[in-house]
């Protein structure tokens, strides 16, 4: 790996680590650990409550769970591998699995508890909130998929990119609607995942 390439990878991954660190410091400096941004975001999400959305978002939010993403990852990875795109298959797997591990490590370092401003509308596997694993995982999947579309099917990117972006945004918002994450949890997860995948793209595909 050349020095230039290594420095680009390092810059992206430093940004991925610095994002939750900076956000955690900002949260800790806020009154009761709840910035006004978080309080207002959850209040706004609560105001959207309605029977139809109460039924839709608990289903939609599962698209950010590894229980759903892992089978998609396996199928996609196998298709890429069998199609001769072995680097792409490895990149796809590393992007999502690496992001998921990153999220869990950050959760157990920060130890932020989930919001209790309003009643949660979905069960959670862990009391830890920061960052949102669902936001991290679905953003990593969306960004990695976007990278592969540009590489392997550039003619489809105008249709694929809005769909991938919508997937990440809707899953992220679902975590707020269900009152299981603060907005800063979701925003941090999405940014950190984007930086992680960007660095991985340089590592795997960039030349020189």
PDB file of C-alpha atoms in Angstrom:
ATOM      1  CA  UNK A   1       0.000   0.000   0.000  1.00  0.00           C
ATOM      2  CA  UNK A   2       1.410   3.405  -0.946  1.00  0.00           C
ATOM      3  CA  UNK A   3       1.758   6.176   1.592  1.00  0.00           C
ATOM      4  CA  UNK A   4      -0.922   8.239  -0.127  1.00  0.00           C
ATOM      5  CA  UNK A   5      -3.417   5.386  -0.078  1.00  0.00           C
ATOM      6  CA  UNK A   6      -2.643   4.568   3.549  1.00  0.00           C
ATOM      7  CA  UNK A   7      -3.141   8.183   4.571  1.00  0.00           C
ATOM      8  CA  UNK A   8      -6.524   8.314   2.822  1.00  0.00           C
ATOM      9  CA  UNK A   9      -7.684   5.136   4.536  1.00  0.00           C
ATOM     10  CA  UNK A  10      -6.447   6.435   7.877  1.00  0.00           C
ATOM     11  CA  UNK A  11      -8.213   9.775   7.385  1.00  0.00           C
ATOM     12  CA  UNK A  12     -11.585   8.106   6.766  1.00  0.00           C
ATOM     13  CA  UNK A  13     -11.219   5.704   9.683  1.00  0.00           C
ATOM     14  CA  UNK A  14     -10.042   8.397  12.059  1.00  0.00           C
ATOM     15  CA  UNK A  15     -13.186  10.311  11.103  1.00  0.00           C
ATOM     16  CA  UNK A  16     -15.251   7.179  11.827  1.00  0.00           C
ATOM     17  CA  UNK A  17     -13.802   6.964  15.343  1.00  0.00           C
ATOM     18  CA  UNK A  18     -13.768  10.706  15.989  1.00  0.00           C
ATOM     19  CA  UNK A  19     -17.468  11.082  15.165  1.00  0.00           C
ATOM     20  CA  UNK A  20     -18.836   9.050  18.110  1.00  0.00           C
ATOM     21  CA  UNK A  21     -16.107  10.399  20.401  1.00  0.00           C
ATOM     22  CA  UNK A  22     -17.000  14.018  19.619  1.00  0.00           C
ATOM     23  CA  UNK A  23     -20.733  13.320  19.856  1.00  0.00           C
ATOM     24  CA  UNK A  24     -20.310  11.509  23.182  1.00  0.00           C
ATOM     25  CA  UNK A  25     -18.423  14.508  24.594  1.00  0.00           C
ATOM     26  CA  UNK A  26     -21.166  16.845  23.368  1.00  0.00           C
ATOM     27  CA  UNK A  27     -23.863  14.646  24.914  1.00  0.00           C
ATOM     28  CA  UNK A  28     -21.983  14.443  28.208  1.00  0.00           C
ATOM     29  CA  UNK A  29     -21.731  18.235  28.360  1.00  0.00           C
ATOM     30  CA  UNK A  30     -25.514  18.625  27.984  1.00  0.00           C
ATOM     31  CA  UNK A  31     -27.915  18.907  30.893  1.00  0.00           C
ATOM     32  CA  UNK A  32     -28.833  15.409  32.106  1.00  0.00           C
ATOM     33  CA  UNK A  33     -27.002  14.006  29.076  1.00  0.00           C
ATOM     34  CA  UNK A  34     -29.921  14.917  26.805  1.00  0.00           C
ATOM     35  CA  UNK A  35     -29.190  17.764  24.354  1.00  0.00           C
ATOM     36  CA  UNK A  36     -32.112  19.888  23.235  1.00  0.00           C
ATOM     37  CA  UNK A  37     -31.630  18.475  19.732  1.00  0.00           C
ATOM     38  CA  UNK A  38     -32.388  14.985  21.051  1.00  0.00           C
ATOM     39  CA  UNK A  39     -35.336  16.047  23.165  1.00  0.00           C
ATOM     40  CA  UNK A  40     -36.953  18.005  20.348  1.00  0.00           C
ATOM     41  CA  UNK A  41     -36.320  15.242  17.826  1.00  0.00           C
ATOM     42  CA  UNK A  42     -38.064  12.627  19.941  1.00  0.00           C
ATOM     43  CA  UNK A  43     -40.915  15.005  20.703  1.00  0.00           C
ATOM     44  CA  UNK A  44     -41.401  15.621  16.973  1.00  0.00           C
ATOM     45  CA  UNK A  45     -41.291  11.883  16.226  1.00  0.00           C
ATOM     46  CA  UNK A  46     -43.876  11.289  18.953  1.00  0.00           C
ATOM     47  CA  UNK A  47     -46.135  13.916  17.381  1.00  0.00           C
ATOM     48  CA  UNK A  48     -46.214  11.816  14.195  1.00  0.00           C
ATOM     49  CA  UNK A  49     -47.873   8.954  16.069  1.00  0.00           C
ATOM     50  CA  UNK A  50     -50.763   7.310  14.262  1.00  0.00           C
ATOM     51  CA  UNK A  51     -52.265   3.812  13.955  1.00  0.00           C
ATOM     52  CA  UNK A  52     -50.924   3.226  10.442  1.00  0.00           C
ATOM     53  CA  UNK A  53     -47.362   4.268  11.255  1.00  0.00           C
ATOM     54  CA  UNK A  54     -47.520   2.353  14.539  1.00  0.00           C
ATOM     55  CA  UNK A  55     -48.062  -0.765  12.442  1.00  0.00           C
ATOM     56  CA  UNK A  56     -45.539   0.020   9.685  1.00  0.00           C
ATOM     57  CA  UNK A  57     -42.444   1.195  11.543  1.00  0.00           C
ATOM     58  CA  UNK A  58     -41.986  -1.884  13.790  1.00  0.00           C
ATOM     59  CA  UNK A  59     -41.762  -3.920  10.563  1.00  0.00           C
ATOM     60  CA  UNK A  60     -39.647  -1.416   8.646  1.00  0.00           C
ATOM     61  CA  UNK A  61     -37.121  -1.072  11.449  1.00  0.00           C
ATOM     62  CA  UNK A  62     -36.180  -4.750  11.104  1.00  0.00           C
ATOM     63  CA  UNK A  63     -34.442  -3.903   7.824  1.00  0.00           C
ATOM     64  CA  UNK A  64     -31.614  -2.532   9.965  1.00  0.00           C
ATOM     65  CA  UNK A  65     -31.296  -5.689  12.049  1.00  0.00           C
ATOM     66  CA  UNK A  66     -28.540  -8.216  11.395  1.00  0.00           C
ATOM     67  CA  UNK A  67     -31.231 -10.910  11.512  1.00  0.00           C
ATOM     68  CA  UNK A  68     -32.421  -9.491   8.172  1.00  0.00           C
ATOM     69  CA  UNK A  69     -29.169  -8.024   6.853  1.00  0.00           C
ATOM     70  CA  UNK A  70     -27.034 -11.124   7.419  1.00  0.00           C
ATOM     71  CA  UNK A  71     -29.048 -13.354   5.051  1.00  0.00           C
ATOM     72  CA  UNK A  72     -28.995 -10.556   2.467  1.00  0.00           C
ATOM     73  CA  UNK A  73     -25.260 -10.261   2.983  1.00  0.00           C
ATOM     74  CA  UNK A  74     -24.740 -13.985   2.478  1.00  0.00           C
ATOM     75  CA  UNK A  75     -26.869 -14.111  -0.668  1.00  0.00           C
ATOM     76  CA  UNK A  76     -25.255 -11.014  -2.131  1.00  0.00           C
ATOM     77  CA  UNK A  77     -21.757 -12.182  -1.229  1.00  0.00           C
ATOM     78  CA  UNK A  78     -22.279 -15.614  -2.762  1.00  0.00           C
ATOM     79  CA  UNK A  79     -23.655 -14.097  -5.974  1.00  0.00           C
ATOM     80  CA  UNK A  80     -20.678 -11.766  -6.260  1.00  0.00           C
ATOM     81  CA  UNK A  81     -18.193 -14.550  -5.492  1.00  0.00           C
ATOM     82  CA  UNK A  82     -19.712 -16.947  -8.001  1.00  0.00           C
ATOM     83  CA  UNK A  83     -19.787 -14.158 -10.569  1.00  0.00           C
ATOM     84  CA  UNK A  84     -16.034 -13.755 -10.225  1.00  0.00           C
ATOM     85  CA  UNK A  85     -16.180 -10.544  -8.190  1.00  0.00           C
ATOM     86  CA  UNK A  86     -14.241 -11.804  -5.194  1.00  0.00           C
ATOM     87  CA  UNK A  87     -12.863  -8.485  -4.026  1.00  0.00           C
ATOM     88  CA  UNK A  88     -16.351  -7.027  -4.224  1.00  0.00           C
ATOM     89  CA  UNK A  89     -17.745  -9.925  -2.181  1.00  0.00           C
ATOM     90  CA  UNK A  90     -15.122  -9.434   0.506  1.00  0.00           C
ATOM     91  CA  UNK A  91     -15.724  -5.694   0.553  1.00  0.00           C
ATOM     92  CA  UNK A  92     -19.484  -6.163   0.909  1.00  0.00           C
ATOM     93  CA  UNK A  93     -19.119  -8.541   3.853  1.00  0.00           C
ATOM     94  CA  UNK A  94     -16.426  -6.508   5.606  1.00  0.00           C
ATOM     95  CA  UNK A  95     -18.410  -3.283   5.217  1.00  0.00           C
ATOM     96  CA  UNK A  96     -21.508  -4.500   7.054  1.00  0.00           C
ATOM     97  CA  UNK A  97     -19.963  -6.918   9.553  1.00  0.00           C
ATOM     98  CA  UNK A  98     -17.182  -4.476  10.413  1.00  0.00           C
ATOM     99  CA  UNK A  99     -19.711  -1.691  10.946  1.00  0.00           C
ATOM    100  CA  UNK A 100     -21.805  -3.904  13.211  1.00  0.00           C
ATOM    101  CA  UNK A 101     -18.785  -4.766  15.354  1.00  0.00           C
ATOM    102  CA  UNK A 102     -17.829  -1.092  15.497  1.00  0.00           C
ATOM    103  CA  UNK A 103     -21.322  -0.192  16.749  1.00  0.00           C
ATOM    104  CA  UNK A 104     -21.235  -2.784  19.512  1.00  0.00           C
ATOM    105  CA  UNK A 105     -17.797  -1.677  20.693  1.00  0.00           C
ATOM    106  CA  UNK A 106     -18.918   1.952  20.801  1.00  0.00           C
ATOM    107  CA  UNK A 107     -22.077   1.042  22.733  1.00  0.00           C
ATOM    108  CA  UNK A 108     -20.091  -0.718  25.455  1.00  0.00           C
ATOM    109  CA  UNK A 109     -17.613   2.131  25.728  1.00  0.00           C
ATOM    110  CA  UNK A 110     -20.137   4.977  25.943  1.00  0.00           C
ATOM    111  CA  UNK A 111     -22.849   3.130  27.942  1.00  0.00           C
ATOM    112  CA  UNK A 112     -25.632   5.586  27.135  1.00  0.00           C
ATOM    113  CA  UNK A 113     -29.055   4.403  28.216  1.00  0.00           C
ATOM    114  CA  UNK A 114     -32.022   4.396  25.856  1.00  0.00           C
ATOM    115  CA  UNK A 115     -34.463   7.317  25.905  1.00  0.00           C
ATOM    116  CA  UNK A 116     -37.416   7.306  28.266  1.00  0.00           C
ATOM    117  CA  UNK A 117     -39.132  10.576  27.306  1.00  0.00           C
ATOM    118  CA  UNK A 118     -42.007   8.602  25.757  1.00  0.00           C
ATOM    119  CA  UNK A 119     -43.012   4.952  25.879  1.00  0.00           C
ATOM    120  CA  UNK A 120     -41.044   2.718  23.489  1.00  0.00           C
ATOM    121  CA  UNK A 121     -43.101   1.031  20.780  1.00  0.00           C
ATOM    122  CA  UNK A 122     -40.746  -1.881  20.148  1.00  0.00           C
ATOM    123  CA  UNK A 123     -38.730  -4.334  22.249  1.00  0.00           C
ATOM    124  CA  UNK A 124     -34.949  -3.911  22.401  1.00  0.00           C
ATOM    125  CA  UNK A 125     -32.211  -6.473  22.920  1.00  0.00           C
ATOM    126  CA  UNK A 126     -29.930  -4.157  24.890  1.00  0.00           C
ATOM    127  CA  UNK A 127     -30.401  -1.150  27.191  1.00  0.00           C
ATOM    128  CA  UNK A 128     -27.521   0.620  25.452  1.00  0.00           C
ATOM    129  CA  UNK A 129     -28.383   3.335  22.970  1.00  0.00           C
ATOM    130  CA  UNK A 130     -25.303   5.031  21.480  1.00  0.00           C
ATOM    131  CA  UNK A 131     -24.796   4.710  18.564  1.00  0.00           C
ATOM    132  CA  UNK A 132     -27.791   3.106  16.873  1.00  0.00           C
ATOM    133  CA  UNK A 133     -26.720  -0.325  15.601  1.00  0.00           C
ATOM    134  CA  UNK A 134     -29.595  -0.338  13.141  1.00  0.00           C
ATOM    135  CA  UNK A 135     -28.479   3.008  11.691  1.00  0.00           C
ATOM    136  CA  UNK A 136     -24.862   1.859  11.506  1.00  0.00           C
ATOM    137  CA  UNK A 137     -25.694  -1.434   9.836  1.00  0.00           C
ATOM    138  CA  UNK A 138     -28.244  -0.242   7.309  1.00  0.00           C
ATOM    139  CA  UNK A 139     -26.098   2.763   6.351  1.00  0.00           C
ATOM    140  CA  UNK A 140     -23.082   0.514   5.852  1.00  0.00           C
ATOM    141  CA  UNK A 141     -25.180  -1.769   3.657  1.00  0.00           C
ATOM    142  CA  UNK A 142     -26.569   1.153   1.644  1.00  0.00           C
ATOM    143  CA  UNK A 143     -23.196   2.845   1.114  1.00  0.00           C
ATOM    144  CA  UNK A 144     -21.422  -0.417   0.265  1.00  0.00           C
ATOM    145  CA  UNK A 145     -24.197  -1.326  -2.160  1.00  0.00           C
ATOM    146  CA  UNK A 146     -23.866   2.098  -3.747  1.00  0.00           C
ATOM    147  CA  UNK A 147     -20.129   1.568  -4.219  1.00  0.00           C
ATOM    148  CA  UNK A 148     -20.787  -1.776  -5.907  1.00  0.00           C
ATOM    149  CA  UNK A 149     -23.495  -0.342  -8.155  1.00  0.00           C
ATOM    150  CA  UNK A 150     -21.088   2.348  -9.365  1.00  0.00           C
ATOM    151  CA  UNK A 151     -18.392  -0.271 -10.009  1.00  0.00           C
ATOM    152  CA  UNK A 152     -20.463  -3.052 -11.535  1.00  0.00           C
ATOM    153  CA  UNK A 153     -23.660  -1.481 -12.902  1.00  0.00           C
ATOM    154  CA  UNK A 154     -23.100   2.274 -13.323  1.00  0.00           C
ATOM    155  CA  UNK A 155     -26.111   2.557 -15.607  1.00  0.00           C
ATOM    156  CA  UNK A 156     -28.376   1.689 -12.660  1.00  0.00           C
ATOM    157  CA  UNK A 157     -27.023   4.224 -10.204  1.00  0.00           C
ATOM    158  CA  UNK A 158     -29.652   6.898 -10.864  1.00  0.00           C
ATOM    159  CA  UNK A 159     -32.355   4.462  -9.817  1.00  0.00           C
ATOM    160  CA  UNK A 160     -30.424   2.603  -7.140  1.00  0.00           C
ATOM    161  CA  UNK A 161     -28.975   5.518  -5.182  1.00  0.00           C
ATOM    162  CA  UNK A 162     -32.302   7.139  -4.163  1.00  0.00           C
ATOM    163  CA  UNK A 163     -33.645   3.752  -3.083  1.00  0.00           C
ATOM    164  CA  UNK A 164     -30.565   2.989  -0.991  1.00  0.00           C
ATOM    165  CA  UNK A 165     -30.655   6.457   0.582  1.00  0.00           C
ATOM    166  CA  UNK A 166     -34.371   6.094   1.330  1.00  0.00           C
ATOM    167  CA  UNK A 167     -33.761   2.738   2.996  1.00  0.00           C
ATOM    168  CA  UNK A 168     -31.142   4.197   5.336  1.00  0.00           C
ATOM    169  CA  UNK A 169     -33.227   7.292   6.143  1.00  0.00           C
ATOM    170  CA  UNK A 170     -36.425   5.359   6.828  1.00  0.00           C
ATOM    171  CA  UNK A 171     -34.761   2.817   9.088  1.00  0.00           C
ATOM    172  CA  UNK A 172     -33.006   5.630  10.941  1.00  0.00           C
ATOM    173  CA  UNK A 173     -36.242   7.536  11.419  1.00  0.00           C
ATOM    174  CA  UNK A 174     -38.004   4.360  12.529  1.00  0.00           C
ATOM    175  CA  UNK A 175     -35.661   4.188  15.532  1.00  0.00           C
ATOM    176  CA  UNK A 176     -36.809   7.667  16.567  1.00  0.00           C
ATOM    177  CA  UNK A 177     -40.472   6.974  15.873  1.00  0.00           C
ATOM    178  CA  UNK A 178     -40.305   3.857  18.024  1.00  0.00           C
ATOM    179  CA  UNK A 179     -38.613   5.911  20.768  1.00  0.00           C
ATOM    180  CA  UNK A 180     -35.718   3.478  21.159  1.00  0.00           C
ATOM    181  CA  UNK A 181     -32.936   5.885  20.096  1.00  0.00           C
ATOM    182  CA  UNK A 182     -32.071   9.545  20.341  1.00  0.00           C
ATOM    183  CA  UNK A 183     -31.510  11.496  17.105  1.00  0.00           C
ATOM    184  CA  UNK A 184     -27.814  11.823  18.004  1.00  0.00           C
ATOM    185  CA  UNK A 185     -27.577   8.006  18.212  1.00  0.00           C
ATOM    186  CA  UNK A 186     -28.909   7.672  14.687  1.00  0.00           C
ATOM    187  CA  UNK A 187     -26.943  10.574  13.191  1.00  0.00           C
ATOM    188  CA  UNK A 188     -23.689   9.375  14.741  1.00  0.00           C
ATOM    189  CA  UNK A 189     -24.282   5.829  13.530  1.00  0.00           C
ATOM    190  CA  UNK A 190     -24.989   6.932   9.971  1.00  0.00           C
ATOM    191  CA  UNK A 191     -21.936   9.195   9.770  1.00  0.00           C
ATOM    192  CA  UNK A 192     -19.557   6.705  11.363  1.00  0.00           C
ATOM    193  CA  UNK A 193     -20.755   3.925   9.054  1.00  0.00           C
ATOM    194  CA  UNK A 194     -20.314   6.144   5.996  1.00  0.00           C
ATOM    195  CA  UNK A 195     -16.743   7.007   6.990  1.00  0.00           C
ATOM    196  CA  UNK A 196     -15.947   3.357   7.743  1.00  0.00           C
ATOM    197  CA  UNK A 197     -17.146   2.160   4.342  1.00  0.00           C
ATOM    198  CA  UNK A 198     -15.429   5.064   2.560  1.00  0.00           C
ATOM    199  CA  UNK A 199     -12.105   4.057   4.083  1.00  0.00           C
ATOM    200  CA  UNK A 200     -12.694   0.423   3.250  1.00  0.00           C
ATOM    201  CA  UNK A 201     -13.468   1.342  -0.369  1.00  0.00           C
ATOM    202  CA  UNK A 202     -10.119   3.105  -0.662  1.00  0.00           C
ATOM    203  CA  UNK A 203      -8.341   0.152   0.956  1.00  0.00           C
ATOM    204  CA  UNK A 204      -9.909  -2.466  -1.310  1.00  0.00           C
ATOM    205  CA  UNK A 205     -10.357  -0.696  -4.636  1.00  0.00           C
ATOM    206  CA  UNK A 206      -8.219   2.437  -4.889  1.00  0.00           C
ATOM    207  CA  UNK A 207      -4.959   2.285  -6.792  1.00  0.00           C
ATOM    208  CA  UNK A 208      -1.823   4.208  -5.884  1.00  0.00           C
TER     209      UNK A 208
END
